[in-house]
PDB file of C-alpha atoms and ligand atoms in Angstrom:
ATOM      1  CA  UNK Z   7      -7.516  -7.714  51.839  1.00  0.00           C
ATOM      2  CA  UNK Z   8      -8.520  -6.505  48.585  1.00  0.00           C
ATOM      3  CA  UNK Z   9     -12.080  -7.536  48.693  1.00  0.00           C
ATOM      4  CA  UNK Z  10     -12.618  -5.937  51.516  1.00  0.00           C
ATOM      5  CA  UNK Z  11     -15.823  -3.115  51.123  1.00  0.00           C
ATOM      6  CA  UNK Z  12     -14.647  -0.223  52.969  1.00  0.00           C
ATOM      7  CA  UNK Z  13     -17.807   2.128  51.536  1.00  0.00           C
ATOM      8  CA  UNK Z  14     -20.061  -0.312  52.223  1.00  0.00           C
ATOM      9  CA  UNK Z  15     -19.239  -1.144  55.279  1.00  0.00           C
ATOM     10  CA  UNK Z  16     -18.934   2.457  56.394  1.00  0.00           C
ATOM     11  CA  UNK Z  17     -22.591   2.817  55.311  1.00  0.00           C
ATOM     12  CA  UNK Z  18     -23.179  -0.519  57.467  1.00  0.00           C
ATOM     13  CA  UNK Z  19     -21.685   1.104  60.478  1.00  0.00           C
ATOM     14  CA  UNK Z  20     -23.226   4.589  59.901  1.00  0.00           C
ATOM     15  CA  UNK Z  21     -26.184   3.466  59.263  1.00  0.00           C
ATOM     16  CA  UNK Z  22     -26.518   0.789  62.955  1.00  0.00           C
ATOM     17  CA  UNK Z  23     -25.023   4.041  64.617  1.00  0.00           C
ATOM     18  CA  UNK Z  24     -27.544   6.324  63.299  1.00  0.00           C
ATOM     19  CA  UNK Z  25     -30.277   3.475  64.403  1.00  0.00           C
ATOM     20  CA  UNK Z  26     -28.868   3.200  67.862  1.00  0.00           C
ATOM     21  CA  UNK Z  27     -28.907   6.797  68.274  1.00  0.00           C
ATOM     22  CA  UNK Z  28     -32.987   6.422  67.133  1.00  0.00           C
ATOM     23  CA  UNK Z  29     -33.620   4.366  69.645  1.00  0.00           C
ATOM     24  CA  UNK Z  30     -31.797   6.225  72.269  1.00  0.00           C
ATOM     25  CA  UNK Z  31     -33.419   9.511  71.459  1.00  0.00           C
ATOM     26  CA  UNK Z  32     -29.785  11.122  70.990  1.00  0.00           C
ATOM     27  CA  UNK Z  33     -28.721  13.300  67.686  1.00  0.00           C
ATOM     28  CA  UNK Z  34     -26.513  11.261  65.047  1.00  0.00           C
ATOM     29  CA  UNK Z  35     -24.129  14.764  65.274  1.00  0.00           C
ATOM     30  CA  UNK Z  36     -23.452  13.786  68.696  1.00  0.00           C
ATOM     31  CA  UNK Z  37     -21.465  10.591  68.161  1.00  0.00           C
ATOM     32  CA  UNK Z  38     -17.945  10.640  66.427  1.00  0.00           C
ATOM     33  CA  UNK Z  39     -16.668   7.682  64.458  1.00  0.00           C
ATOM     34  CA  UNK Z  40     -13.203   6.977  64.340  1.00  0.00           C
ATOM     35  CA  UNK Z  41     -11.768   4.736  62.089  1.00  0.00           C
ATOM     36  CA  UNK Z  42      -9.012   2.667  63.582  1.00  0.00           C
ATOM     37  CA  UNK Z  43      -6.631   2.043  60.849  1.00  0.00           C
ATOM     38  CA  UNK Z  44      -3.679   0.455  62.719  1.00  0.00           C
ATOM     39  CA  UNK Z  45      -2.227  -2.384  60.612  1.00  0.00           C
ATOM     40  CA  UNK Z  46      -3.853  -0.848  57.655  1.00  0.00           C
ATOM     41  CA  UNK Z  47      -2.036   0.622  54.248  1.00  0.00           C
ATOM     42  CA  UNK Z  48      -2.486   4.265  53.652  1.00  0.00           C
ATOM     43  CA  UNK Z  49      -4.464   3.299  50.245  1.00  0.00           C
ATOM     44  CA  UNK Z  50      -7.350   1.227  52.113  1.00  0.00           C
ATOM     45  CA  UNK Z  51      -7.384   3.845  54.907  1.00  0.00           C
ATOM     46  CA  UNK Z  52      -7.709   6.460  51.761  1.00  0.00           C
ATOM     47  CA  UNK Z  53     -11.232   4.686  50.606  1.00  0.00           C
ATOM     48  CA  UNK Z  54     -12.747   5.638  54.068  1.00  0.00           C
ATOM     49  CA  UNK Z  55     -10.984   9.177  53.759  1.00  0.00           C
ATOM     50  CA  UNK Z  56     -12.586   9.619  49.920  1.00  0.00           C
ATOM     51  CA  UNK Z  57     -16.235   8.326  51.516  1.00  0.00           C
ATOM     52  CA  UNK Z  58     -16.178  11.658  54.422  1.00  0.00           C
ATOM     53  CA  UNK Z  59     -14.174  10.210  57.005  1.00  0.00           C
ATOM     54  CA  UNK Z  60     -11.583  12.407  58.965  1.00  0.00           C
ATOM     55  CA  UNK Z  61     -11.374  10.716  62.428  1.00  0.00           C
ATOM     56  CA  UNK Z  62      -8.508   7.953  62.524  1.00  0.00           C
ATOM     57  CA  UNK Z  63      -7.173   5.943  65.242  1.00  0.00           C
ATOM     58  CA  UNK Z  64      -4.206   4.832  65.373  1.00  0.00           C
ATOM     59  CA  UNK Z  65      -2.492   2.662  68.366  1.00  0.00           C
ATOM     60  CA  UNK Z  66       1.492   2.776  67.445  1.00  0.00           C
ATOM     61  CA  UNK Z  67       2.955   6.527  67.423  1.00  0.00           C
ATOM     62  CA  UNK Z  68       5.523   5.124  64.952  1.00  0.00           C
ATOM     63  CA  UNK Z  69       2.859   4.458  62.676  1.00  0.00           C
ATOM     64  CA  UNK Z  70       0.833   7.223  63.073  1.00  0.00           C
ATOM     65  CA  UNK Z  71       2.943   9.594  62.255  1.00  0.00           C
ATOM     66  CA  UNK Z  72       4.193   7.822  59.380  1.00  0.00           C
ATOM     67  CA  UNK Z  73       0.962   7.850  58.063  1.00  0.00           C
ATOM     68  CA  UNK Z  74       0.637  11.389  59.293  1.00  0.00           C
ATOM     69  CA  UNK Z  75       2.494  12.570  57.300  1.00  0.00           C
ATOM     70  CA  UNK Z  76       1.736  10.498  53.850  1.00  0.00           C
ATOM     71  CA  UNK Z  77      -2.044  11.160  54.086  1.00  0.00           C
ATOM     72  CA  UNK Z  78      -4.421  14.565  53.741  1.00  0.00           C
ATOM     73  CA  UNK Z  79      -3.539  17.438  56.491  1.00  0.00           C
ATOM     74  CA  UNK Z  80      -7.011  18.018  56.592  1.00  0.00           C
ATOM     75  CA  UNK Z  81      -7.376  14.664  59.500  1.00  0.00           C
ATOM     76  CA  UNK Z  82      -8.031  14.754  62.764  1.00  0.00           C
ATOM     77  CA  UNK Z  83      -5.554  11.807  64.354  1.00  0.00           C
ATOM     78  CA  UNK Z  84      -7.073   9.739  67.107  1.00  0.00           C
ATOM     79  CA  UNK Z  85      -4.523   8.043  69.618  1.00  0.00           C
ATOM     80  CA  UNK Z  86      -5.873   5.323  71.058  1.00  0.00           C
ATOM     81  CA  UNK Z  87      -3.076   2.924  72.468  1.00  0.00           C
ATOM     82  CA  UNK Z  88      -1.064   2.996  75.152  1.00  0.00           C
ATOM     83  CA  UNK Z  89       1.630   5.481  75.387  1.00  0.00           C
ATOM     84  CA  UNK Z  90       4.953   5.683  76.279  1.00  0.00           C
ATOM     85  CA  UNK Z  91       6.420   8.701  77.772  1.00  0.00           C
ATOM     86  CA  UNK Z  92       9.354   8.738  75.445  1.00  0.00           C
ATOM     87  CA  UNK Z  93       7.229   8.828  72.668  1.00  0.00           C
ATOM     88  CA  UNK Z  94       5.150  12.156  73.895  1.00  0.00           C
ATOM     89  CA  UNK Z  95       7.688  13.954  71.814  1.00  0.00           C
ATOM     90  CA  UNK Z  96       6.498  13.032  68.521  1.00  0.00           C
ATOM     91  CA  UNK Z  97       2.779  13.418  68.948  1.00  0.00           C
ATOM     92  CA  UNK Z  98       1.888  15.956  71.530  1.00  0.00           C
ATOM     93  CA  UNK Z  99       0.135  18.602  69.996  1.00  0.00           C
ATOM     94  CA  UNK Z 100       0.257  17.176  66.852  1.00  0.00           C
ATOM     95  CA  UNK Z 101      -2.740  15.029  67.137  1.00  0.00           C
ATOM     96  CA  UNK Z 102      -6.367  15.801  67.521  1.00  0.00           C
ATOM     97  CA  UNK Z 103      -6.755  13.881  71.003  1.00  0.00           C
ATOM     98  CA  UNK Z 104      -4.921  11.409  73.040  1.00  0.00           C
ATOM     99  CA  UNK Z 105      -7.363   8.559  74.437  1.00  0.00           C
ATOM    100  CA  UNK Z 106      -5.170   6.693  76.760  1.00  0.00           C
ATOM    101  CA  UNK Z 107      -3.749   9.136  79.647  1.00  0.00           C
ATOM    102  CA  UNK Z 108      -3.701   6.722  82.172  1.00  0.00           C
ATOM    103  CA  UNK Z 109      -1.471   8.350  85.141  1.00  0.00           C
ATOM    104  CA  UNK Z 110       0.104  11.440  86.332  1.00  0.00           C
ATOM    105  CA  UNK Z 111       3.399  11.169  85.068  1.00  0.00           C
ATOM    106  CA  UNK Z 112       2.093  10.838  81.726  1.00  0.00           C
ATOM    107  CA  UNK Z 113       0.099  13.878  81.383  1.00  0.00           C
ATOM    108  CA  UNK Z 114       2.938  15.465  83.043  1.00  0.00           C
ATOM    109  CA  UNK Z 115       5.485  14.916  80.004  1.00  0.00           C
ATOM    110  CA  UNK Z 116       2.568  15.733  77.537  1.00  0.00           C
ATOM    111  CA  UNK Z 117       2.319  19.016  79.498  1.00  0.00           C
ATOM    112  CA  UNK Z 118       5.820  19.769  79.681  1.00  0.00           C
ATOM    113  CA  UNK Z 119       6.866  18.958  75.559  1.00  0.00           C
ATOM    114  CA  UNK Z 120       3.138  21.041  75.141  1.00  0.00           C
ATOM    115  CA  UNK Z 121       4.194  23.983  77.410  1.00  0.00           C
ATOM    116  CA  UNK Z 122       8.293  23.995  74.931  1.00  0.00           C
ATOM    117  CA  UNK Z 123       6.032  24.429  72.147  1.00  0.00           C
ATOM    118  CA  UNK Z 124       3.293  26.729  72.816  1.00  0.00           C
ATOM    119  CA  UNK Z 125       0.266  24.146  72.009  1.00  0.00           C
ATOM    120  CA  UNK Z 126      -2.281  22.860  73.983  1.00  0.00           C
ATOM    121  CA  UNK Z 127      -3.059  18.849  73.601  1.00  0.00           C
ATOM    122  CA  UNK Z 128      -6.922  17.626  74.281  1.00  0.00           C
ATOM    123  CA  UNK Z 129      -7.018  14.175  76.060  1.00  0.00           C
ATOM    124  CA  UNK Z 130      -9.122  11.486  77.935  1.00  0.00           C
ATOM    125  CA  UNK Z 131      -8.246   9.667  81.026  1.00  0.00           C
ATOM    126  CA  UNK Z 132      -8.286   6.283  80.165  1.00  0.00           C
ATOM    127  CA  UNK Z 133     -10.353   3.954  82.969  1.00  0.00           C
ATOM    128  CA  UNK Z 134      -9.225   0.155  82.906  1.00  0.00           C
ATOM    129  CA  UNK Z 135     -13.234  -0.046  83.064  1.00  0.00           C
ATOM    130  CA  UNK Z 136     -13.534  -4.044  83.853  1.00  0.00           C
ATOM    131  CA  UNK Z 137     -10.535  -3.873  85.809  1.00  0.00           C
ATOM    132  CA  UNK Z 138      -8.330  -6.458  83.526  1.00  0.00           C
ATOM    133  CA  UNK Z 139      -4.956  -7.263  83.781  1.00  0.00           C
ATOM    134  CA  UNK Z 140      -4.151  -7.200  80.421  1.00  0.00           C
ATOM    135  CA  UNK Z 141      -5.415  -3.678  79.719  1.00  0.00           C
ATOM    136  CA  UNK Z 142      -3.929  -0.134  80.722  1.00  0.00           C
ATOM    137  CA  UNK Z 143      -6.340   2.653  81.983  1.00  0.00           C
ATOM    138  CA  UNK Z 144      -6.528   4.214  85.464  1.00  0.00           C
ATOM    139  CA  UNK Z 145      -8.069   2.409  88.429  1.00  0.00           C
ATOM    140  CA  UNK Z 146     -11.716   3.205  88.392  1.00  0.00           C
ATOM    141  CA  UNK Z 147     -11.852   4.675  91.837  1.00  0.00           C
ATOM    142  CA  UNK Z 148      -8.735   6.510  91.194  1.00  0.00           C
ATOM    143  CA  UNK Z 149     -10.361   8.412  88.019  1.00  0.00           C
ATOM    144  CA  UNK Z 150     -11.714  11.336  89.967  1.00  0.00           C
ATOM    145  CA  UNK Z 151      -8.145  12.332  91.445  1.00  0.00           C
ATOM    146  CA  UNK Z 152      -6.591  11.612  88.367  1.00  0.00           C
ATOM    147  CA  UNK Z 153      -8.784  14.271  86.526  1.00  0.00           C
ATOM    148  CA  UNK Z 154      -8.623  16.553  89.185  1.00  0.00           C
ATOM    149  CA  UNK Z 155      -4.904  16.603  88.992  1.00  0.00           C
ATOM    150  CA  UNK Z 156      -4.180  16.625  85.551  1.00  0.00           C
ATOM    151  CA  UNK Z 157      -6.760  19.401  85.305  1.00  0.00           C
ATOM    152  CA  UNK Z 158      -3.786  21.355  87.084  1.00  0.00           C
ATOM    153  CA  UNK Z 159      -1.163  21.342  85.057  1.00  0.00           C
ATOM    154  CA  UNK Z 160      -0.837  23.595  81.897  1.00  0.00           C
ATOM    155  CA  UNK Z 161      -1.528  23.136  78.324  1.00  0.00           C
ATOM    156  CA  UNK Z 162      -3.191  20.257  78.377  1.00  0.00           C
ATOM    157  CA  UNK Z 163      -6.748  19.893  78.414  1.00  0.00           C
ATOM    158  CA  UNK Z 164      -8.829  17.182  79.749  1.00  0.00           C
ATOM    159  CA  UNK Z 165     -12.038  16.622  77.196  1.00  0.00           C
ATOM    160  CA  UNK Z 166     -13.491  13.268  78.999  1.00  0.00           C
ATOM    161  CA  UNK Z 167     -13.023   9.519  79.497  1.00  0.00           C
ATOM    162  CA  UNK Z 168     -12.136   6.368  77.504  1.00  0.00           C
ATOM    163  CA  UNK Z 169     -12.312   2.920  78.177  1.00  0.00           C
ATOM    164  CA  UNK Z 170     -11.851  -0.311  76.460  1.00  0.00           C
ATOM    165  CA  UNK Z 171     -14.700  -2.916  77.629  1.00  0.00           C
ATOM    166  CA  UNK Z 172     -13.823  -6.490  77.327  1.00  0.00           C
ATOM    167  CA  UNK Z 173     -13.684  -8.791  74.755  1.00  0.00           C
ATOM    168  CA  UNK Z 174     -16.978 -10.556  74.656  1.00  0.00           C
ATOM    169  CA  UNK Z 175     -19.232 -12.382  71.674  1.00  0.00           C
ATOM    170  CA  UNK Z 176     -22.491 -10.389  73.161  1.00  0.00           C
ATOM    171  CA  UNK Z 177     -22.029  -7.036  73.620  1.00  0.00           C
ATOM    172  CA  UNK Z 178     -24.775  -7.141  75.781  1.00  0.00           C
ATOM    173  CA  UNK Z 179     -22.538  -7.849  78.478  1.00  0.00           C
ATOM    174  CA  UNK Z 180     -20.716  -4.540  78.097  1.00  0.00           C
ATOM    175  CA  UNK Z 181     -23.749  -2.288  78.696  1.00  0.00           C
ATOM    176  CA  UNK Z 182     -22.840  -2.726  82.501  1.00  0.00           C
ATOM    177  CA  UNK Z 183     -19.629  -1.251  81.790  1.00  0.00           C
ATOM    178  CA  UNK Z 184     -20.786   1.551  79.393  1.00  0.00           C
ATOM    179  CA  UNK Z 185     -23.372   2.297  82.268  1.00  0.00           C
ATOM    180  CA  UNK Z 186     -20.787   2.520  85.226  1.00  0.00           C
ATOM    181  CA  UNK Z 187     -17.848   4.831  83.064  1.00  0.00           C
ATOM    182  CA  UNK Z 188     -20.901   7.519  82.629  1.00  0.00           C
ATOM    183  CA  UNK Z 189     -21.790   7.067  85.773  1.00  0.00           C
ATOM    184  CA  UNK Z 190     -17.992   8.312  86.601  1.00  0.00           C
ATOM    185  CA  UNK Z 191     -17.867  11.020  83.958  1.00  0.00           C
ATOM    186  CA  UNK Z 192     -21.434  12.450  85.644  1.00  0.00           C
ATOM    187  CA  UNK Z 193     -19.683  12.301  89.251  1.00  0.00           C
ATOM    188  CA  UNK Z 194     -16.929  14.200  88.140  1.00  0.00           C
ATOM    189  CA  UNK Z 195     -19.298  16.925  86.611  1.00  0.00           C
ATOM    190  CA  UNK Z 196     -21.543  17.194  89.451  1.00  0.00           C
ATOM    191  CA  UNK Z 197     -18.454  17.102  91.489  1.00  0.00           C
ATOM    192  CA  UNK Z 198     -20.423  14.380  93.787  1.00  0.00           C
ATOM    193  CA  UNK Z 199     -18.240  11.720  93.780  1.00  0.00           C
ATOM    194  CA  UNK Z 200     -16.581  10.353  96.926  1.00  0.00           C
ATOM    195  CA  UNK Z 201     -13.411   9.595  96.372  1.00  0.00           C
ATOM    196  CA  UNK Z 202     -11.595  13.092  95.907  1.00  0.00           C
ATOM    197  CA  UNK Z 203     -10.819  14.692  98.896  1.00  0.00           C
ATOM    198  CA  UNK Z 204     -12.558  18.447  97.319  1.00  0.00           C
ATOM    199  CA  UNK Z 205     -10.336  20.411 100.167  1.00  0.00           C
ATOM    200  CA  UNK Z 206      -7.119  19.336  99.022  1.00  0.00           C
ATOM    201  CA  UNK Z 207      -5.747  22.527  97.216  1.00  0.00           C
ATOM    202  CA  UNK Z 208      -8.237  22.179  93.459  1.00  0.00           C
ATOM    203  CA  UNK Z 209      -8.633  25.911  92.739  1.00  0.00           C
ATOM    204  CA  UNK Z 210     -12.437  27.077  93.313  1.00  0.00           C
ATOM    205  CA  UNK Z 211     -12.329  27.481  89.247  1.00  0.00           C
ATOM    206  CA  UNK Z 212     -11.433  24.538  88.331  1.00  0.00           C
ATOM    207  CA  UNK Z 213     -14.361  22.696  90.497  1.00  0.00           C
ATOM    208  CA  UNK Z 214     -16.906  25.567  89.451  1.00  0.00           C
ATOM    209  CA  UNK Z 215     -15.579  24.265  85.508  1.00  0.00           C
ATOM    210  CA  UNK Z 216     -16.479  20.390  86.478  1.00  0.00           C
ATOM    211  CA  UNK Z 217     -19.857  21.532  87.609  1.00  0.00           C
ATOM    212  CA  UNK Z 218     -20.667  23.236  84.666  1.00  0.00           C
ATOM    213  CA  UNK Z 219     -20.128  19.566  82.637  1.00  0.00           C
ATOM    214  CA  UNK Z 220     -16.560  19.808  81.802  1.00  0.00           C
ATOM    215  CA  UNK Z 221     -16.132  16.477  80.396  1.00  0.00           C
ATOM    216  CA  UNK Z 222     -18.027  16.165  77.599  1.00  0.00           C
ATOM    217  CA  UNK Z 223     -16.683  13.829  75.777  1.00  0.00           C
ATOM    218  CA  UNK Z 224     -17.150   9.664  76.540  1.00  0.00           C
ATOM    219  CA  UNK Z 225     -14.788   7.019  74.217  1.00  0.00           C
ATOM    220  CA  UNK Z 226     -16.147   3.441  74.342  1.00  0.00           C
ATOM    221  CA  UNK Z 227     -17.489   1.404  71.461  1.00  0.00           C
ATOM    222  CA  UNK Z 228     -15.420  -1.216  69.048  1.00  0.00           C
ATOM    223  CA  UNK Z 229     -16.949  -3.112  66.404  1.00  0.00           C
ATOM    224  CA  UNK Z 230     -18.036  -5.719  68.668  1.00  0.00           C
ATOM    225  CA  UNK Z 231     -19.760  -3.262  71.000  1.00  0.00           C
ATOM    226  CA  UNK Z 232     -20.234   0.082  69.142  1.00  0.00           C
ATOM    227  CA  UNK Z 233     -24.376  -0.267  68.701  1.00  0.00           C
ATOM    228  CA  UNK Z 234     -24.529  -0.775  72.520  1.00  0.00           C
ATOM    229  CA  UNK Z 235     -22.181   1.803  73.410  1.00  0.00           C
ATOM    230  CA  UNK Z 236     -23.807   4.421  71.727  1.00  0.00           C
ATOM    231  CA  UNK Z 237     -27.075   3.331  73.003  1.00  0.00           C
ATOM    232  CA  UNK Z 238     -25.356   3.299  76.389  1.00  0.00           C
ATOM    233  CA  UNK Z 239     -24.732   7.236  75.963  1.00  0.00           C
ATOM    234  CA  UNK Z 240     -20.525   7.408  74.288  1.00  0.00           C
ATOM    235  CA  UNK Z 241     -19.819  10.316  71.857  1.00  0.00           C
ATOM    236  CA  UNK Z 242     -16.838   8.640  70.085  1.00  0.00           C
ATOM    237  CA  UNK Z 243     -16.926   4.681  68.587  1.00  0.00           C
ATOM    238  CA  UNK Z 244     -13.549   3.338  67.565  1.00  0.00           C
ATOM    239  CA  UNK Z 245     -14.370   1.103  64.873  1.00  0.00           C
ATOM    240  CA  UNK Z 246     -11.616  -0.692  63.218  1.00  0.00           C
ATOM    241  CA  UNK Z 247     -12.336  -4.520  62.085  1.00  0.00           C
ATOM    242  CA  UNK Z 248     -15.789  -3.214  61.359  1.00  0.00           C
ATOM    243  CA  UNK Z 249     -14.631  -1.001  58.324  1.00  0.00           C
ATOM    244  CA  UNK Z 250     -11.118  -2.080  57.339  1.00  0.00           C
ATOM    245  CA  UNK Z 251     -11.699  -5.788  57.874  1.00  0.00           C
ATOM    246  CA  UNK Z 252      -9.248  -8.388  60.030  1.00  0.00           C
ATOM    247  CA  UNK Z 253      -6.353  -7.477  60.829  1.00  0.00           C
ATOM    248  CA  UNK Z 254      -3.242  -9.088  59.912  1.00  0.00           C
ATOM    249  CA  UNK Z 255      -0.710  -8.944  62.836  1.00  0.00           C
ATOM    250  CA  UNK Z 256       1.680 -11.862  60.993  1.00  0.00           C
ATOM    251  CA  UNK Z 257       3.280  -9.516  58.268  1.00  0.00           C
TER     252      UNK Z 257
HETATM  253  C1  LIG J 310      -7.860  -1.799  67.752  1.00  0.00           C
HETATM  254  C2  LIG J 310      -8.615  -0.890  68.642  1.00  0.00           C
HETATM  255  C3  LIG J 310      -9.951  -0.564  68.364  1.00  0.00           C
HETATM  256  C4  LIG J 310     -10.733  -1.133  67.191  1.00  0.00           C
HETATM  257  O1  LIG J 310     -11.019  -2.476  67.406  1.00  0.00           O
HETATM  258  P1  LIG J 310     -12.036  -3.274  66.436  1.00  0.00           P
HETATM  259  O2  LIG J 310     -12.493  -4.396  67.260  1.00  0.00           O
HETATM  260  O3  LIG J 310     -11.221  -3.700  65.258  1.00  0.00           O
HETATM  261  O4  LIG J 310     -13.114  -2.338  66.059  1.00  0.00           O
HETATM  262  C5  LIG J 310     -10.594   0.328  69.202  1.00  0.00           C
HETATM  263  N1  LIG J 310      -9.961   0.866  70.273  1.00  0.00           N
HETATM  264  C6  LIG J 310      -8.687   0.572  70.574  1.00  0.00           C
HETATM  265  C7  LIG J 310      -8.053   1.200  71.758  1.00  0.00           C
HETATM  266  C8  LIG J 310      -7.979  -0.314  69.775  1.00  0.00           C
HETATM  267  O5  LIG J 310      -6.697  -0.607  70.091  1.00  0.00           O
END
């Protein structure tokens, strides 16, 4: 643990993201790195926050907020796992942006503990992008209505789409995957996609917002995958192993 480089790897990472975004023709202000620092003690995650960093991602909302409230206000708290509706309570509108909405009823308790205390939560719809059994995320054909109906309800705000790609040594495999959740995310902006009936009751407003590129905002890429997936077009890598080293899940 203690050998572990955090500022160099952080240059490491920075610098194959600024690469990829080279070769992709995109601006290196355009992609967001969070730093996933489940498992992690406050005083490694603290050598990332003393080298710039301010985006963390964090899976457990026990542990986020515990480190919530031990570390600098001045961070913008990522997160990223799947959550439970009792747990809304603790985090909504306390963190920067929740990843994994992945159905109605959850955005609808985010909304609601929102709405009791006058703050407005940004989120992504999370897409189960390979269509695993072992991960959450919305159906992909399902994403469009999901959106659309979550874009109803108040004080909550819906900034884009995440997805976790699957697990593989050559993250050339995931580019298909990266490929098909923009695909998605440009549907639901040009309104063109198929599988929303348009008629069914979305205010005019709401569908004139999606048309004018509402979701903005695309979270795929993990240290395995991160080079590809912002080649591939995503605004915010999650980069954990990459920067912080293994994790430990036996202690
Ligand atoms: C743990 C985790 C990551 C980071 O994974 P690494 O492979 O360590 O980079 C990214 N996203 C989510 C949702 C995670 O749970």
């Amino acid at each position: 643990m203690s050998d572990v480089n955090v500022a160099e790897n952080l240059k490491i990472v920075n610098r194959n993201i600024e690469e990829a975004c080279n070769r992709a023709g995109r601006k290196r202000s355009d992609v967001t790195l969070i730093a996933v620092s489940k498992t992690k003690p406050v005083d490694l995650i603290m050598k990332a926050y003393n080298e710039g960093v301010r985006d963390f991602g964090e899976n457990k909302v026990q542990e986020l907020t515990a480190k919530m409230e031990e570390m600098p206000k001045d961070i913008r708290w990522h997160m990223i796992g799947h959550l439970q509706r009792n747990k809304v309570k603790y985090i909504a509108g306390r963190v920067a942006l929740i990843h994994s909405v992945d159905s109605y009823e959850l955005a609808e308790e985010i909304s609601k503990q929102c709405v009791k205390r006058d703050l407005t939560q940004d989120i992504l719809v999370e897409i189960n992008i390979a269509d695993e059994e072992s991960k959450f995320g919305a159906a992909y054909d399902d994403a469009e209505e999901l959106v659309y109906k979550i874009i109803g309800l108040p004080n909550i705000s819906v900034k884009g789409l995440m997805c976790i790609a699957p697990n593989v040594d050559n993250y050339e495999e995931n580019r298909k995957y990266f490929k098909k959740i923009i695909k998605k995310v440009v549907d639901i902006n040009s309104n063109t996609g198929d599988n929303v009936n348009h008629e069914n009751g979305f205010p005019k407003e709401i569908r004139e917002s999606l048309s004018n590129g509402f979701l903005s905002v695309l979270s795929f890429g993990m240290t395995n995958d991160y080079i590809a997936a912002v080649e591939e077009g995503s605004t915010m890598v999650r980069v954990g192993t990459g920067i912080f080293g293994e994790r430990d899940y036996n202690k």
